[in-house]
Structure formats: C-alpha cells, structure tokens
mmCIF file of C-alpha atoms in Angstrom:
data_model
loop_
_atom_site.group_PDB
_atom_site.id
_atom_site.type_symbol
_atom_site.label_atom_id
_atom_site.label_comp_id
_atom_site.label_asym_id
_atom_site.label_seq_id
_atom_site.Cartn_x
_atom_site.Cartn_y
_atom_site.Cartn_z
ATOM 1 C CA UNK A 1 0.000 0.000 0.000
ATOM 2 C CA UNK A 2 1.482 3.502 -0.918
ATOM 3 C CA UNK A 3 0.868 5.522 2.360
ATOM 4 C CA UNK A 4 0.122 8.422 0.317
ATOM 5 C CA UNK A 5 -2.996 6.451 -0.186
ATOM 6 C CA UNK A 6 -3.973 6.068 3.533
ATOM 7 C CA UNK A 7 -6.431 8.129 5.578
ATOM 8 C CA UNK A 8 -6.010 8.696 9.007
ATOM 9 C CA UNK A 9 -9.159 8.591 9.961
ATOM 10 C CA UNK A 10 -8.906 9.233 13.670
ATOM 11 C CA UNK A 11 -6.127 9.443 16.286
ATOM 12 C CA UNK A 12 -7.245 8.970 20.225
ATOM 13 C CA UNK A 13 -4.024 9.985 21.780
ATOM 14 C CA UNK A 14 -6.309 9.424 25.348
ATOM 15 C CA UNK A 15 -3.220 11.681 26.979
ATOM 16 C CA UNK A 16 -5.811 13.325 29.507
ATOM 17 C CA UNK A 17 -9.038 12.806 27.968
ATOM 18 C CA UNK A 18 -10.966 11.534 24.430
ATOM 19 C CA UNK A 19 -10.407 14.156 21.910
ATOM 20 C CA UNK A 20 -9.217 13.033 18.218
ATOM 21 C CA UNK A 21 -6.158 14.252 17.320
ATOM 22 C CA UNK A 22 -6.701 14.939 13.376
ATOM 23 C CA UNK A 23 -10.491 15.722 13.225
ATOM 24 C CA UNK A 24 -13.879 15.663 14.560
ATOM 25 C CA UNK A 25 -14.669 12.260 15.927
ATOM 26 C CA UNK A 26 -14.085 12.613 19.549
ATOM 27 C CA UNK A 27 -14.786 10.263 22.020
ATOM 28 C CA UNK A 28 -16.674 10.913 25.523
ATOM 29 C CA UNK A 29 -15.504 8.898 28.572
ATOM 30 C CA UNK A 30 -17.802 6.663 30.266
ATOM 31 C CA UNK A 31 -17.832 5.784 34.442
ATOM 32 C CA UNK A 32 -14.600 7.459 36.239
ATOM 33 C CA UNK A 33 -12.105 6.800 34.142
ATOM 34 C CA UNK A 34 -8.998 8.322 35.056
ATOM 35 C CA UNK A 35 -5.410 8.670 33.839
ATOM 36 C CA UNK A 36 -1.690 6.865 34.411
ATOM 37 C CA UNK A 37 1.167 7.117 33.023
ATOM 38 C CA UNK A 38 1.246 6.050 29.266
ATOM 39 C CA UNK A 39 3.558 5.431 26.622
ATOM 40 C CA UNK A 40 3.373 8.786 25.391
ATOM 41 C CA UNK A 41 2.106 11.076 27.816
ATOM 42 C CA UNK A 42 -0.765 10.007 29.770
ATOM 43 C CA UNK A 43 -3.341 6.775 29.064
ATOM 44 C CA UNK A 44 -6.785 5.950 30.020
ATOM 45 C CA UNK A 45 -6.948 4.182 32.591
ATOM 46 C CA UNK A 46 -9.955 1.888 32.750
ATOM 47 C CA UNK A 47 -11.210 -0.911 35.609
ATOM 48 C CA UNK A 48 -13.269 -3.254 33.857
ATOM 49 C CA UNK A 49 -16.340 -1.987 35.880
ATOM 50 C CA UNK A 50 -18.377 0.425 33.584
ATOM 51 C CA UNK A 51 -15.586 2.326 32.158
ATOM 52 C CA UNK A 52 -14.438 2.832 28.326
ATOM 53 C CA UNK A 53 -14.949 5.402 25.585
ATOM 54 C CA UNK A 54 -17.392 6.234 23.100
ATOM 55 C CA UNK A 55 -18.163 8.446 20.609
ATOM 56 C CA UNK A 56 -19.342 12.070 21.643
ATOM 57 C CA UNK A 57 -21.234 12.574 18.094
ATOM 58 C CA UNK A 58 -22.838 10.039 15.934
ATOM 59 C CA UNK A 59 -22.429 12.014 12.922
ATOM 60 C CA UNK A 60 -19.145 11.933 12.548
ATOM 61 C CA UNK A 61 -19.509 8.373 13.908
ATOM 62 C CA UNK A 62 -16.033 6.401 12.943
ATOM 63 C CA UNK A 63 -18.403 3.730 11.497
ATOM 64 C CA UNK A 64 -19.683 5.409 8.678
ATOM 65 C CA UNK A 65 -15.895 6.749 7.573
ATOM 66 C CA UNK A 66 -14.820 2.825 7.331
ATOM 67 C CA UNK A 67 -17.559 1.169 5.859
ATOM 68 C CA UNK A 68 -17.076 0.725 1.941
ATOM 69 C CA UNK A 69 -13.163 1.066 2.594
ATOM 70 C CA UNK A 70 -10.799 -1.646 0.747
ATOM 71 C CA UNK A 71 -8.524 -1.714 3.863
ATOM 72 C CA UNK A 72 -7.907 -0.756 7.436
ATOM 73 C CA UNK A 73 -5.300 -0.636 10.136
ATOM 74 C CA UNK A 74 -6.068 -0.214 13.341
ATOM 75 C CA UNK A 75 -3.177 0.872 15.752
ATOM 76 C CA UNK A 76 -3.019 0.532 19.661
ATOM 77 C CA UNK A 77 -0.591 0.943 22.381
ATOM 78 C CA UNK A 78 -2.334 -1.239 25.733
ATOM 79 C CA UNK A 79 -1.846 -3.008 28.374
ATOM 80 C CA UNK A 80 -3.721 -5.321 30.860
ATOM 81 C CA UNK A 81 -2.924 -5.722 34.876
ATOM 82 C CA UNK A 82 -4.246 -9.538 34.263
ATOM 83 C CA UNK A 83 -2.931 -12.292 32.141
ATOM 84 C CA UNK A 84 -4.835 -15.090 30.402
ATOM 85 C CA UNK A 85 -7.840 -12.587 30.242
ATOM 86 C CA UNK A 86 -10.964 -12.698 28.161
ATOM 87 C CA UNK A 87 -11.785 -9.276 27.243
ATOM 88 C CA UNK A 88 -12.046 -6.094 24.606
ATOM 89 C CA UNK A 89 -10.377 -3.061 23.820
ATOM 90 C CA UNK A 90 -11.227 -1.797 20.530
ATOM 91 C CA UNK A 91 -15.109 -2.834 19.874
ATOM 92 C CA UNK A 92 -16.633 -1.709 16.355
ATOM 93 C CA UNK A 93 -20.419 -2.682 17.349
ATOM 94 C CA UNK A 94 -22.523 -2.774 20.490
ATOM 95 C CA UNK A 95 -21.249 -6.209 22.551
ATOM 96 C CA UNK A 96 -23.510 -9.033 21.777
ATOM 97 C CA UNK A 97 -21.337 -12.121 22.823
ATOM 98 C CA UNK A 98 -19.317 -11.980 19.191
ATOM 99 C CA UNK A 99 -16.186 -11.427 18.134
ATOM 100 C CA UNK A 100 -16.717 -10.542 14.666
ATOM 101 C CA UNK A 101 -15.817 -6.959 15.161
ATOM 102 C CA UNK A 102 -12.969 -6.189 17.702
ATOM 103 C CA UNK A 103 -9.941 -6.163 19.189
ATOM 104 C CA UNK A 104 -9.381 -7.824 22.508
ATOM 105 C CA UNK A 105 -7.814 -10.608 24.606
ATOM 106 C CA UNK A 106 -8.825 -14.228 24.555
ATOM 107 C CA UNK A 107 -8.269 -16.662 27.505
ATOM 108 C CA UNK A 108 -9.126 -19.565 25.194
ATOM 109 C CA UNK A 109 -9.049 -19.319 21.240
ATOM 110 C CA UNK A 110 -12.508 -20.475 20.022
ATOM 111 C CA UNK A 111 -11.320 -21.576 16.548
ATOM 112 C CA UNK A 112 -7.442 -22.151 17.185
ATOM 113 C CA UNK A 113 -7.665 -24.017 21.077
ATOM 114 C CA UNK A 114 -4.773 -21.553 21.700
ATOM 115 C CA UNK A 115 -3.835 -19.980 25.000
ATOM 116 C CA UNK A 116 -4.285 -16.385 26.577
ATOM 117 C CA UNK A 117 -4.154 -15.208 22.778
ATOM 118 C CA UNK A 118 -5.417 -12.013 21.423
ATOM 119 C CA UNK A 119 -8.127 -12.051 18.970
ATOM 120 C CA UNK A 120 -8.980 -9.823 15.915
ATOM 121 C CA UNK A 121 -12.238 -9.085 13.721
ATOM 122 C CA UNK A 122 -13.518 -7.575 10.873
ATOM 123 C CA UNK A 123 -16.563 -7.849 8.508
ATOM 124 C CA UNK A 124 -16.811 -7.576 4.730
ATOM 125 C CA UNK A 125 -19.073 -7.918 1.959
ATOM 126 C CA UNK A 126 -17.193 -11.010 1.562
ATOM 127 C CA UNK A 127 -17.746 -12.635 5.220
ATOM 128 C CA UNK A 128 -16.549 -12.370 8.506
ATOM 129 C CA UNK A 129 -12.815 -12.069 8.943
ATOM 130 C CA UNK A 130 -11.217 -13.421 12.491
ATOM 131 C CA UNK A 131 -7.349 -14.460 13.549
ATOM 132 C CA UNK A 132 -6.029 -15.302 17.066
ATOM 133 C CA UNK A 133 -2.726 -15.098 17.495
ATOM 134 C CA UNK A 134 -0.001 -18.029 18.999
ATOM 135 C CA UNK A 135 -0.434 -18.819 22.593
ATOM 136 C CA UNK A 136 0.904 -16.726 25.173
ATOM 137 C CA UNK A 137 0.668 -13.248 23.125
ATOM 138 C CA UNK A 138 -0.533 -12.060 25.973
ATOM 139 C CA UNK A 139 1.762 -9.798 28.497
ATOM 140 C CA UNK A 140 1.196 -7.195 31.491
ATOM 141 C CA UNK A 141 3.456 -5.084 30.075
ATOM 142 C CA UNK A 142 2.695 -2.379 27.197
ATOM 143 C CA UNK A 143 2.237 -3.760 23.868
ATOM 144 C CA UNK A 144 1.875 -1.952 20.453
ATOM 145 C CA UNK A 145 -0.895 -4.405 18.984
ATOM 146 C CA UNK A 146 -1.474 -3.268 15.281
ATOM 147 C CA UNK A 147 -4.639 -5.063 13.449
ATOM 148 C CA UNK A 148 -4.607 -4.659 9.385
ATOM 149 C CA UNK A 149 -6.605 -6.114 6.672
ATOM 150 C CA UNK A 150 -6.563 -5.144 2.285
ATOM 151 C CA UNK A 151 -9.304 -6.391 0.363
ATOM 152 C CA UNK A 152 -7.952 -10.025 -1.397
ATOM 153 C CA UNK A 153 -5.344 -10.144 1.522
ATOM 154 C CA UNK A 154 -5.909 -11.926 4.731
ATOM 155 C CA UNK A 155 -6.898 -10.420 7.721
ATOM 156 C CA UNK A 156 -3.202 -10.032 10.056
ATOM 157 C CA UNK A 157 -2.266 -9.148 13.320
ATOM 158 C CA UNK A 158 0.978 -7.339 14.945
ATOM 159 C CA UNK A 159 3.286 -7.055 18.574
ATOM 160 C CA UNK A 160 5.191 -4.828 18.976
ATOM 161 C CA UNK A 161 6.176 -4.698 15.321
ATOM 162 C CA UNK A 162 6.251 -8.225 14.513
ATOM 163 C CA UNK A 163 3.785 -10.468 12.083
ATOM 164 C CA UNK A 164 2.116 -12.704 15.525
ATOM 165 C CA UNK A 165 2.550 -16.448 14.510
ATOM 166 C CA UNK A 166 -0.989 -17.664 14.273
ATOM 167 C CA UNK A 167 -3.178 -19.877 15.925
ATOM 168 C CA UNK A 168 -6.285 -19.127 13.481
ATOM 169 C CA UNK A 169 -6.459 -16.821 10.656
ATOM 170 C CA UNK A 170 -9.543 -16.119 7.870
ATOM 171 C CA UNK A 171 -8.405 -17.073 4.621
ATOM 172 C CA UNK A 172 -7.839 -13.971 1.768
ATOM 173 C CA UNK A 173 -11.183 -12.366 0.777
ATOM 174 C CA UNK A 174 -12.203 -9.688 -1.534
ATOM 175 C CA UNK A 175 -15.200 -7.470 -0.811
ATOM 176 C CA UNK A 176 -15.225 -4.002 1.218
ATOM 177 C CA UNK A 177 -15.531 -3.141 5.006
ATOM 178 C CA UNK A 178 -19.396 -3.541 5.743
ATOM 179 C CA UNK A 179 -21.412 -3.062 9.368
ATOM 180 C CA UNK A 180 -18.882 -1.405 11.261
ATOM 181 C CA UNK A 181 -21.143 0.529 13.729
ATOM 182 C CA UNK A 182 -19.273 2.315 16.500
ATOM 183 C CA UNK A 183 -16.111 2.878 18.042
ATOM 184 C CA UNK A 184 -15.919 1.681 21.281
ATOM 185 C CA UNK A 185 -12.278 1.884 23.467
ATOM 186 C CA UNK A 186 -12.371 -0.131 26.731
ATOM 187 C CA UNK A 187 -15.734 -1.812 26.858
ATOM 188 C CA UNK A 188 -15.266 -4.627 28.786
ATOM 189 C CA UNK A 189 -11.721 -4.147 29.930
ATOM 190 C CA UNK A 190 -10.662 -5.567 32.864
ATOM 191 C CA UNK A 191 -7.841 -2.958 34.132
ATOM 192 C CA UNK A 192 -6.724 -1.904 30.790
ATOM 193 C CA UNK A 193 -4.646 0.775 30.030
ATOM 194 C CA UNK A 194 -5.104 1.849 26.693
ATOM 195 C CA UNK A 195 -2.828 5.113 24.488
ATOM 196 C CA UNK A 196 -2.635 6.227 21.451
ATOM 197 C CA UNK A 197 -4.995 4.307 18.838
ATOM 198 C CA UNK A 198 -5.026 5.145 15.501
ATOM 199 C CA UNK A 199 -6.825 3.878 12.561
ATOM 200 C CA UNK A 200 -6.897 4.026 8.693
ATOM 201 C CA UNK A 201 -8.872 3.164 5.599
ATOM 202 C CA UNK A 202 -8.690 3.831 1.974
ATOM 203 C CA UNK A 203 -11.607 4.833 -0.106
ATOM 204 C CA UNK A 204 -13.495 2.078 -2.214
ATOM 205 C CA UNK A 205 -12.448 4.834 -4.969
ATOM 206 C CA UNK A 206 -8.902 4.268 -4.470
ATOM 207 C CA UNK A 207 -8.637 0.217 -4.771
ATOM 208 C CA UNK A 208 -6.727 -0.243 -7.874
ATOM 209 C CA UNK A 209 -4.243 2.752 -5.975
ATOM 210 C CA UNK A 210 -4.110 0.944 -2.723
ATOM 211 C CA UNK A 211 -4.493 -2.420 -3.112
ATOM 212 C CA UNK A 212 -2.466 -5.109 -4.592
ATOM 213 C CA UNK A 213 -4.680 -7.836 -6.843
#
C-alpha cells in the first residue's frame, strides 16, 4: 500500500481525555475513568467496571468513515494488569457475545484451542474475517498491537512490530468493510490501560491505488 494512499481517519491519543487528534470524531468517557502514566504522555486508565470510551457525536460516527473502505489498520498501544484474560479493547459494534468486530484478549481461542491469545475481527461484503494469534501473546506489560486487513489479503495481526505467529487466521477475501457501527475503546476491559490508537482506511475509490490484486 502507498501511504500516500492512507487516511487517518482518527487518532485517540487518550493523553488526559478523548479528543481526536486529526479531526472531529471525539470520544466521551464513560464511568470514572482516570489517567496513568502512558507510553506517550498520559493513558486511560480503565477498571473493567463500567468504564471505556465512546463516541461524543454520531455524525461523525467512525463507522460510517470505514464502511465501503478496501482496507484498514487499526493501531493501539495497551496493556492489561491480568494475564490469560478474556476481554475487549477496541469494539466496532454494540457487545452481543461476538467477536466478529474487535480487538481484545482471549483466555481460550474459540477456533485455534490456543492460550491467553489475542483475537482480531472484521466484517466484509465477503464474510466475517477473524485471527487469534499463537499462545501466550498475551503480556502485562505495554504492547503496540497493530490489526490490518486489504481487500484479497488476509486479515493479520501485529506485537510490537512483529507479524504474531498464528493460531487461526480467515483465509484472503475480496469485498469491502461492511457493518462497522461504533467505536468503542475499553468496553469490557478488565484494568486496561489503553494510548494512542489510531486507525486508517482507503476509499473504495482508491482500490486499484491501494491495493495489490
């Protein structure tokens, strides 16, 4: 992908509070969230007991700015006080008991039997794209946990930098991003810390620019 082609769609740098860095999707806290020591700066700091972000304005809901896209990459610095946990940190639809749209860690891999593993999803006009990643992927410490998907590409997953051996992963599939509802950072957390997420898309317009058939 040339990055020329990328849009940063929205930056949470959550260094004191929900605002987006590069535009007008902001997010609102919810509960009493408060603030430790980050990365960068400060990060959210929330208990797994009613607090997480959403967004302040449904009409510049992040949703509607990825849906149709021929990629995305979603970016996030987090960390966890627990180990071998079983829960969210970047949702893209109201919880329902799914993971078809988020970003979060799994105590058990569903598809892959694999161990405290984190788990990614996406949907797409050409079905429901999931990985987990090799057991034990899980830490306490901070970990830069990078999600990224191009239409006719598989659906991958990245630690601190590194391609995250695999446990599960969707095969390739064409289509476009489809039913990506909200934006939701924290949502069943359980002590998570999470800092600067970032996330991108290219325009259904651009595919023969941005993608590689």
């Amino acid at each position: 992908v040339d990055p020329a082609d990328e849009q940063l769609i929205a930056h949470y740098p959550l260094d004191g509070d929900g605002l987006d860095a590069v535009g007008d999707r902001d997010m609102v806290a919810v509960g009493d969230t408060s603030y430790v020591d980050g990365v960068s700066g400060l990060a959210a700091n929330l208990d797994g007991a009613g607090d997480f972000f959403v967004q302040a304005d449904p009409n510049f809901a992040v949703g509607d700015a990825l849906n149709g896209g021929y990629e995305i990459t979603v970016s996030c610095w987090v960390k966890s006080n627990l180990y071998d946990t079983d829960k969210g940190f970047i949702i893209f639809e109201e919880p329902a008991g799914n993971d078809d749209m988020d970003m979060r860690y799994d105590e058990a891999g569903a598809t892959g039997s694999g161990d405290a593993v984190l788990k990614m999803g996406i949907t797409t006009t050409g079905g429901v794209l999931q990985l987990e990643t090799a057991s034990q992927s899980q830490s306490t410490r901070w970990q830069h946990v990078v999600m990224t998907w191009q239409s006719h590409d598989r659906i991958k997953g990245y630690i601190n930098g590194m391609e995250s051996a695999y446990t599960a992963q969707s095969g390739a599939s064409g289509g476009v991003l489809t039913d990506l509802e909200a934006l939701i950072i924290g949502r069943g957390g359980k002590d998570t810390d999470p800092n600067s997420c970032l996330l991108y898309t290219s325009d259904a317009a651009d595919e023969e620019d941005s993608v590689d058939l």
